[in-house]
Amino acid sequence: MGSILAWHKESKRGKVALFVVSLALLAGGFTLIRVLDGDPPFEWATAWPVWLVFVVVAWLITGPFTYKVLSAGADWFQYDYYWYGIHKRNHVIKLYRLRQINFGSGPTVMTLGLADDEDNIGLALREWQSDRRMWDLVYNGILHSVAAGARVDPNARDLLELDQVPQLRFPDGPRDIDVTRLSDIQVWELMADPLLQETMAKSGMADMSAAQFREAYPTWPENVLRNPANPAWFADHPDPLDGNTAPREQPEGDPEDERWGRFYRREH
């Protein structure tokens, strides 16, 4: 697999300390409940079955003698699980050959799952990021795999901020939006993009109509938008228009045109 470049191991002392804290919280909570009920607060302390329940619950919550070892190389990631000193599980994935990237969430944890053609590993996001160098290696592999066609769950795409990476957002290079083929409504939608609005405001052209924008900018680069482009902007126009002919525009000052203009300004 190659040399280990970064690794992380759960602290045994930390898990034992967490077990003790959990035990203390259970005992304290039970004592508080008795106080609120008007019962003697510490009478239960001499009942060994209660302590047994507390120990079992704290044990199940913390697993003080189980731990994970995570390691990463230039193009691989490995997960090992130990139970009372016994090596129980081992998983290895190739970071640059991932085929599936998933995201899951629970009440207290966000989980990231990575899978190649042979194995898969699912860990809490905080575990993936427990060592900065290790996470850098993993994230670089994720970017390469996504560019190569790995399937990405929409939630995982948001979690990993993949749309903020231009090379992934425009894998074949940014396209030009043919503004001359867009309807007035689509032009208003395009003009509502925050980055485009900032550009127009700086140029003193913030109050342009759809017709004026279409005339001033027959095309607009996809990569000069803050939000992802609407796929409909690249679709063939449904009307039988010549490719070089602009769609017929509503009359200047038309109420419908102005209504959509107000809508997009308000919503964005």
Short mmCIF file of C-alpha atoms in Angstrom, two decimals:
data_model
loop_
_atom_site.label_atom_id
_atom_site.label_comp_id
_atom_site.label_asym_id
_atom_site.label_seq_id
_atom_site.Cartn_x
_atom_site.Cartn_y
_atom_site.Cartn_z
CA MET A 1 0.00 0.00 0.00
CA GLY A 2 2.88 2.36 0.50
CA SER A 3 4.12 4.34 3.46
CA ILE A 4 1.83 5.74 6.16
CA LEU A 5 1.86 9.53 5.90
CA ALA A 6 -0.67 10.35 8.63
CA TRP A 7 -2.57 8.43 11.29
CA HIS A 8 -4.83 8.82 14.31
CA LYS A 9 -5.58 6.51 17.24
CA GLU A 10 -8.31 6.99 19.80
CA SER A 11 -6.90 7.70 23.26
CA LYS A 12 -7.39 4.81 25.71
CA ARG A 13 -7.09 7.18 28.65
CA GLY A 14 -9.59 9.51 27.07
CA LYS A 15 -12.14 6.73 26.65
CA VAL A 16 -11.69 5.57 30.25
CA ALA A 17 -12.11 9.17 31.41
CA LEU A 18 -15.27 9.44 29.31
CA PHE A 19 -16.58 6.26 30.95
CA VAL A 20 -16.02 7.74 34.42
CA VAL A 21 -17.70 11.00 33.42
CA SER A 22 -20.68 9.11 31.97
CA LEU A 23 -21.00 7.12 35.18
CA ALA A 24 -20.92 10.33 37.23
CA LEU A 25 -23.57 11.95 35.04
CA LEU A 26 -25.87 8.94 35.36
CA ALA A 27 -25.48 8.91 39.14
CA GLY A 28 -25.96 12.67 39.38
CA GLY A 29 -29.03 12.62 37.17
CA PHE A 30 -30.63 9.81 39.17
CA THR A 31 -29.92 11.67 42.42
CA LEU A 32 -31.53 14.84 41.03
CA ILE A 33 -34.65 12.91 40.01
CA ARG A 34 -34.99 11.56 43.56
CA VAL A 35 -34.64 15.06 44.99
CA LEU A 36 -37.37 16.36 42.69
CA ASP A 37 -39.61 13.47 43.72
CA GLY A 38 -39.05 14.26 47.40
CA ASP A 39 -37.14 11.02 48.14
CA PRO A 40 -33.87 10.76 50.12
CA PRO A 41 -31.25 11.67 47.47
CA PHE A 42 -28.50 9.17 48.35
CA GLU A 43 -30.45 6.21 49.66
CA TRP A 44 -29.96 4.43 46.34
CA ALA A 45 -26.15 4.57 46.65
CA THR A 46 -26.06 1.39 48.76
CA ALA A 47 -28.11 -0.61 46.26
CA TRP A 48 -25.62 -2.52 44.08
CA PRO A 49 -28.19 -3.36 41.32
CA VAL A 50 -28.50 0.38 40.58
CA TRP A 51 -24.74 0.73 40.28
CA LEU A 52 -24.66 -2.30 38.02
CA VAL A 53 -27.18 -0.68 35.69
CA PHE A 54 -25.16 2.55 35.66
CA VAL A 55 -21.93 0.70 34.87
CA VAL A 56 -23.52 -1.29 32.03
CA VAL A 57 -25.11 1.80 30.47
CA ALA A 58 -21.90 3.86 30.72
CA TRP A 59 -19.95 0.91 29.32
CA LEU A 60 -22.26 0.59 26.32
CA ILE A 61 -22.13 4.33 25.65
CA THR A 62 -18.35 4.75 25.78
CA GLY A 63 -16.81 1.34 24.99
CA PRO A 64 -13.73 2.15 27.12
CA PHE A 65 -11.65 -0.77 25.86
CA THR A 66 -12.53 -0.53 22.17
CA TYR A 67 -10.80 1.89 19.86
CA LYS A 68 -10.17 2.74 16.20
CA VAL A 69 -6.91 3.33 14.38
CA LEU A 70 -7.07 5.41 11.20
CA SER A 71 -4.17 5.78 8.78
CA ALA A 72 -3.62 7.22 5.33
CA GLY A 73 -1.02 7.05 2.60
CA ALA A 74 -0.60 8.96 -0.63
CA ASP A 75 -3.52 7.17 -2.30
CA TRP A 76 -5.15 4.92 0.33
CA PHE A 77 -6.99 5.07 3.66
CA GLN A 78 -7.18 2.32 6.27
CA TYR A 79 -9.53 1.70 9.20
CA ASP A 80 -8.73 -0.78 11.98
CA TYR A 81 -11.01 -1.63 14.90
CA TYR A 82 -9.78 -3.18 18.16
CA TRP A 83 -12.01 -4.80 20.77
CA TYR A 84 -10.32 -5.49 24.12
CA GLY A 85 -6.98 -5.63 22.36
CA ILE A 86 -8.22 -8.01 19.66
CA HIS A 87 -8.00 -6.81 16.06
CA LYS A 88 -11.57 -7.30 14.87
CA ARG A 89 -11.89 -5.32 11.63
CA ASN A 90 -9.77 -3.94 8.83
CA HIS A 91 -10.93 -1.93 5.82
CA VAL A 92 -8.82 -0.29 3.12
CA ILE A 93 -10.01 1.95 0.30
CA LYS A 94 -8.18 3.48 -2.66
CA LEU A 95 -8.73 7.22 -2.35
CA TYR A 96 -8.19 7.97 -6.05
CA ARG A 97 -10.55 5.21 -7.24
CA LEU A 98 -13.68 5.93 -5.21
CA ARG A 99 -16.95 5.05 -6.91
CA GLN A 100 -19.45 6.19 -4.26
CA ILE A 101 -19.48 9.06 -1.73
CA ASN A 102 -22.40 9.17 0.69
CA PHE A 103 -23.53 11.30 3.60
CA GLY A 104 -25.68 10.36 6.59
CA SER A 105 -26.75 12.21 9.70
CA GLY A 106 -28.12 11.41 13.12
CA PRO A 107 -29.08 13.37 16.22
CA THR A 108 -25.46 14.02 17.22
CA VAL A 109 -23.22 12.94 14.33
CA MET A 110 -22.66 13.47 10.60
CA THR A 111 -21.34 10.41 8.77
CA LEU A 112 -19.30 10.31 5.57
CA GLY A 113 -19.05 7.05 3.65
CA LEU A 114 -16.47 6.34 0.95
CA ALA A 115 -16.43 3.23 -1.24
CA ASP A 116 -14.20 1.92 -4.01
CA ASP A 117 -14.76 -1.22 -6.07
CA GLU A 118 -13.57 -3.54 -3.30
CA ASP A 119 -14.33 -2.02 0.12
CA ASN A 120 -16.02 0.83 1.93
CA ILE A 121 -15.51 2.88 5.10
CA GLY A 122 -18.11 4.93 6.96
CA LEU A 123 -17.01 7.23 9.79
CA ALA A 124 -18.24 10.29 11.61
CA LEU A 125 -16.99 13.42 9.86
CA ARG A 126 -15.07 14.41 13.00
CA GLU A 127 -13.20 11.09 12.77
CA TRP A 128 -12.20 11.69 9.15
CA GLN A 129 -10.97 15.12 10.22
CA SER A 130 -9.28 14.01 13.46
CA ASP A 131 -5.85 14.68 11.89
CA ARG A 132 -5.43 17.57 9.47
CA ARG A 133 -2.77 15.87 7.35
CA MET A 134 -4.88 12.73 7.11
CA TRP A 135 -7.96 14.72 6.07
CA ASP A 136 -5.95 16.58 3.40
CA LEU A 137 -4.97 13.24 1.86
CA VAL A 138 -8.57 11.99 1.97
CA TYR A 139 -10.04 15.19 0.54
CA ASN A 140 -7.56 15.29 -2.34
CA GLY A 141 -8.57 11.72 -3.20
CA ILE A 142 -12.25 12.68 -3.05
CA LEU A 143 -11.70 15.59 -5.47
CA HIS A 144 -9.81 13.38 -7.92
CA SER A 145 -12.44 10.63 -7.74
CA VAL A 146 -15.33 13.05 -8.25
CA ALA A 147 -13.57 14.52 -11.29
CA ALA A 148 -13.17 10.96 -12.59
CA GLY A 149 -16.90 10.27 -12.26
CA ALA A 150 -17.56 8.99 -8.73
CA ARG A 151 -21.21 9.14 -7.71
CA VAL A 152 -21.81 11.73 -4.99
CA ASP A 153 -24.83 11.97 -2.74
CA PRO A 154 -26.30 15.52 -2.96
CA ASN A 155 -25.91 15.99 0.79
CA ALA A 156 -22.29 14.86 0.59
CA ARG A 157 -21.68 17.36 -2.22
CA ASP A 158 -22.96 20.16 0.02
CA LEU A 159 -21.08 18.90 3.07
CA LEU A 160 -17.78 18.72 1.18
CA GLU A 161 -18.44 22.02 -0.67
CA LEU A 162 -17.63 20.38 -3.98
CA ASP A 163 -19.52 23.02 -5.95
CA GLN A 164 -16.99 25.57 -4.70
CA VAL A 165 -14.25 23.80 -6.71
CA PRO A 166 -14.31 25.26 -10.26
CA GLN A 167 -12.69 22.18 -11.81
CA LEU A 168 -15.55 20.01 -10.51
CA ARG A 169 -18.27 22.52 -11.24
CA PHE A 170 -17.10 22.86 -14.84
CA PRO A 171 -15.42 19.51 -15.69
CA ASP A 172 -15.35 20.31 -19.41
CA GLY A 173 -14.61 24.00 -18.91
CA PRO A 174 -17.13 26.80 -18.35
CA ARG A 175 -19.80 27.28 -20.99
CA ASP A 176 -21.11 30.51 -22.45
CA ILE A 177 -24.79 31.21 -21.85
CA ASP A 178 -26.43 32.36 -25.08
CA VAL A 179 -28.50 35.20 -23.61
CA THR A 180 -30.07 35.96 -27.01
CA ARG A 181 -31.98 32.67 -26.81
CA LEU A 182 -33.36 33.23 -23.31
CA SER A 183 -36.87 34.44 -22.57
CA ASP A 184 -37.39 37.56 -20.50
CA ILE A 185 -38.13 35.45 -17.43
CA GLN A 186 -34.90 33.49 -17.89
CA VAL A 187 -32.94 36.72 -18.34
CA TRP A 188 -34.38 38.07 -15.08
CA GLU A 189 -33.42 34.79 -13.39
CA LEU A 190 -29.87 35.11 -14.75
CA MET A 191 -29.67 38.75 -13.63
CA ALA A 192 -30.68 37.72 -10.09
CA ASP A 193 -27.37 35.92 -9.56
CA PRO A 194 -25.54 37.69 -6.67
CA LEU A 195 -22.20 37.94 -8.47
CA LEU A 196 -23.82 39.27 -11.64
CA GLN A 197 -25.76 41.83 -9.59
CA GLU A 198 -22.53 42.98 -7.92
CA THR A 199 -20.89 43.32 -11.34
CA MET A 200 -23.79 45.33 -12.74
CA ALA A 201 -23.94 47.56 -9.64
CA LYS A 202 -20.25 48.40 -9.95
CA SER A 203 -20.78 49.22 -13.64
CA GLY A 204 -23.76 51.47 -12.88
CA MET A 205 -26.13 49.20 -14.81
CA ALA A 206 -28.17 47.74 -11.96
CA ASP A 207 -31.54 48.88 -13.39
CA MET A 208 -31.21 47.31 -16.84
CA SER A 209 -34.28 45.71 -18.37
CA ALA A 210 -34.19 42.23 -19.87
CA ALA A 211 -33.94 43.73 -23.37
CA GLN A 212 -31.10 46.03 -22.40
CA PHE A 213 -29.17 43.21 -20.74
CA ARG A 214 -29.65 40.95 -23.75
CA GLU A 215 -28.40 43.70 -26.07
CA ALA A 216 -25.41 44.57 -23.86
CA TYR A 217 -24.41 40.96 -23.14
CA PRO A 218 -25.37 38.51 -25.93
CA THR A 219 -23.44 35.83 -24.02
CA TRP A 220 -22.45 35.45 -20.39
CA PRO A 221 -19.75 33.07 -19.04
CA GLU A 222 -21.02 30.35 -16.74
CA ASN A 223 -18.02 30.74 -14.41
CA VAL A 224 -18.89 34.39 -13.73
CA LEU A 225 -21.90 33.34 -11.65
CA ARG A 226 -22.00 32.65 -7.93
CA ASN A 227 -24.85 30.15 -8.15
CA PRO A 228 -24.95 27.09 -10.44
CA ALA A 229 -26.37 27.88 -13.87
CA ASN A 230 -29.89 26.73 -14.68
CA PRO A 231 -29.61 23.79 -17.15
CA ALA A 232 -32.57 25.25 -19.06
CA TRP A 233 -30.35 28.16 -20.11
CA PHE A 234 -28.37 25.75 -22.29
CA ALA A 235 -31.35 23.83 -23.71
CA ASP A 236 -32.57 24.42 -27.21
CA HIS A 237 -35.32 27.02 -27.33
CA PRO A 238 -38.74 25.34 -27.63
CA ASP A 239 -39.87 27.79 -30.30
CA PRO A 240 -38.81 27.13 -33.93
CA LEU A 241 -36.42 30.06 -33.96
CA ASP A 242 -33.24 30.32 -35.90
CA GLY A 243 -30.18 29.84 -33.68
CA ASN A 244 -29.07 33.42 -34.32
CA THR A 245 -32.48 34.97 -33.76
CA ALA A 246 -33.37 36.43 -30.38
CA PRO A 247 -36.75 35.39 -28.95
CA ARG A 248 -39.48 37.95 -29.25
CA GLU A 249 -39.50 40.22 -26.23
CA GLN A 250 -42.53 41.64 -24.47
CA PRO A 251 -43.06 45.35 -24.99
CA GLU A 252 -40.98 47.71 -22.91
CA GLY A 253 -42.63 48.26 -19.53
CA ASP A 254 -44.94 45.27 -19.89
CA PRO A 255 -46.56 44.48 -16.49
CA GLU A 256 -45.68 40.77 -16.73
CA ASP A 257 -42.00 41.56 -17.38
CA GLU A 258 -41.91 43.98 -14.44
CA ARG A 259 -43.70 41.50 -12.16
CA TRP A 260 -41.00 38.87 -12.74
CA GLY A 261 -38.31 41.48 -12.28
CA ARG A 262 -39.68 42.39 -8.85
CA PHE A 263 -40.06 38.71 -7.97
CA TYR A 264 -36.42 37.83 -8.65
CA ARG A 265 -35.10 40.94 -6.97
CA ARG A 266 -37.20 40.18 -3.87
CA GLU A 267 -36.42 36.46 -3.70
CA HIS A 268 -32.68 36.85 -4.31
#
